[in-house]
Coordinates of C-alpha atoms in Angstrom, one line a residue:
M177 CA 0.0 0.0 0.0
L178 CA 2.8 2.5 0.9
E179 CA 4.6 1.7 -2.4
K180 CA 1.4 2.8 -4.2
L181 CA 1.4 6.1 -2.4
I182 CA 5.1 6.6 -3.2
K183 CA 4.4 6.4 -6.9
D184 CA 2.0 9.4 -6.5
D185 CA 2.9 13.1 -6.7
V186 CA 3.1 14.3 -3.1
M187 CA 3.0 12.3 0.1
V188 CA 2.4 13.9 3.5
E189 CA 3.3 12.0 6.6
N190 CA 3.0 12.7 10.3
F191 CA 4.0 9.3 11.7
D192 CA 5.9 9.0 15.0
P193 CA 9.7 9.7 14.5
G194 CA 11.4 6.9 12.7
V195 CA 8.3 5.0 11.6
L196 CA 9.0 5.3 7.8
D197 CA 12.6 4.2 8.3
R198 CA 11.5 1.2 10.4
M199 CA 8.9 0.3 7.7
G200 CA 11.8 0.2 5.2
F201 CA 11.1 3.5 3.5
P202 CA 13.7 6.1 4.5
W203 CA 13.9 9.1 2.3
H204 CA 16.7 7.7 0.1
T205 CA 14.5 4.6 -0.7
I206 CA 11.5 6.7 -1.5
N207 CA 13.6 9.0 -3.7
E208 CA 14.9 5.9 -5.6
L209 CA 11.4 4.5 -6.1
N210 CA 10.1 7.9 -7.3
P211 CA 12.7 10.6 -8.0
T212 CA 10.0 13.2 -8.5
M213 CA 8.2 12.5 -5.2
I214 CA 7.8 15.3 -2.8
L215 CA 7.7 13.9 0.7
A216 CA 6.2 16.3 3.3
S217 CA 7.0 15.4 6.9
V218 CA 5.8 16.9 10.2
K219 CA 7.6 16.2 13.4
G220 CA 7.8 17.7 16.8
F221 CA 11.5 18.6 16.6
S222 CA 13.6 18.8 13.5
D223 CA 16.0 16.1 12.3
G224 CA 19.2 16.3 14.2
H225 CA 17.7 18.0 17.3
H226 CA 18.5 16.3 20.5
Y227 CA 14.8 15.7 21.0
D228 CA 14.1 14.5 17.4
D229 CA 12.9 11.1 18.6
L230 CA 10.1 12.4 20.8
K231 CA 6.4 12.6 20.0
V232 CA 5.1 16.1 20.4
Y233 CA 1.6 17.6 20.7
E234 CA 0.4 21.1 20.8
N235 CA 1.1 21.9 24.5
V236 CA 4.7 20.6 24.3
A237 CA 5.3 22.6 21.1
Q238 CA 4.1 25.8 22.7
C239 CA 6.3 25.3 25.7
A240 CA 9.4 24.2 23.8
G241 CA 9.0 27.1 21.3
G242 CA 8.5 29.7 24.0
A243 CA 5.0 30.7 23.1
V244 CA 3.7 30.2 26.6
S245 CA 6.1 32.9 27.8
T246 CA 3.8 35.4 26.1
T247 CA 0.6 34.3 27.7
G248 CA -0.7 33.9 31.2
F249 CA -1.4 36.2 34.1
W250 CA 0.8 38.8 35.7
N251 CA 0.6 37.1 39.1
G252 CA 0.7 33.5 37.8
P253 CA 2.4 30.9 35.6
P254 CA 2.4 31.0 31.8
T255 CA -0.5 29.3 30.1
I256 CA -1.1 27.4 26.9
S257 CA -2.8 29.4 24.1
A258 CA -6.0 28.0 22.8
A259 CA -5.1 29.2 19.3
A260 CA -3.3 25.9 18.5
L261 CA -0.2 27.8 17.3
G262 CA 1.9 24.7 16.8
D263 CA -0.7 22.8 14.8
S264 CA -1.9 25.6 12.6
N265 CA 1.4 27.3 12.0
T266 CA 3.1 24.0 11.3
G267 CA 0.4 23.1 8.7
M268 CA 0.7 26.5 7.0
H269 CA 4.5 26.2 6.8
L270 CA 4.2 22.7 5.5
A271 CA 1.8 23.8 2.8
I272 CA 4.2 26.6 1.8
G273 CA 7.1 24.2 1.7
I274 CA 5.1 21.8 -0.5
L275 CA 4.3 24.6 -2.9
T276 CA 7.9 25.7 -3.0
A277 CA 9.0 22.1 -3.7
L278 CA 6.5 21.8 -6.6
I279 CA 7.9 25.0 -8.2
G280 CA 11.4 23.5 -7.7
R281 CA 10.4 20.2 -9.2
D282 CA 9.0 22.1 -12.3
K283 CA 12.4 23.7 -12.8
T284 CA 14.7 20.7 -12.0
G285 CA 12.5 17.6 -12.5
K286 CA 13.6 16.4 -9.1
G287 CA 11.5 15.7 -6.0
Q288 CA 12.6 16.5 -2.4
K289 CA 11.8 16.0 1.2
V290 CA 10.1 18.9 2.9
A291 CA 10.3 18.7 6.7
V292 CA 8.8 21.0 9.3
S293 CA 8.8 20.8 13.0
M294 CA 6.2 22.1 15.5

């Protein structure tokens, strides 16, 4: 089933860190199977970060990114924003990355991996 998706145009994945690799589909294999593929990947922390193997959700992203330092009450601790900054901003940046990769592929004929972190 995954090989069928890899033959398509763009694949977006949000698996836990390392899942594609453990399934036998690291980026270099995907690129060999389909050199024009754009693989869009969302993770909590970027590749190479010392927390890149951790699962992350909205609250963790806001704390790690520092957004909670701008919210809260004068006489209390910081609070999580209900705006879902990590989820919505990450999705927006991923979409922009995919569009940029599509333009690049039109010019070069080559696919690429687009990765964003929360």
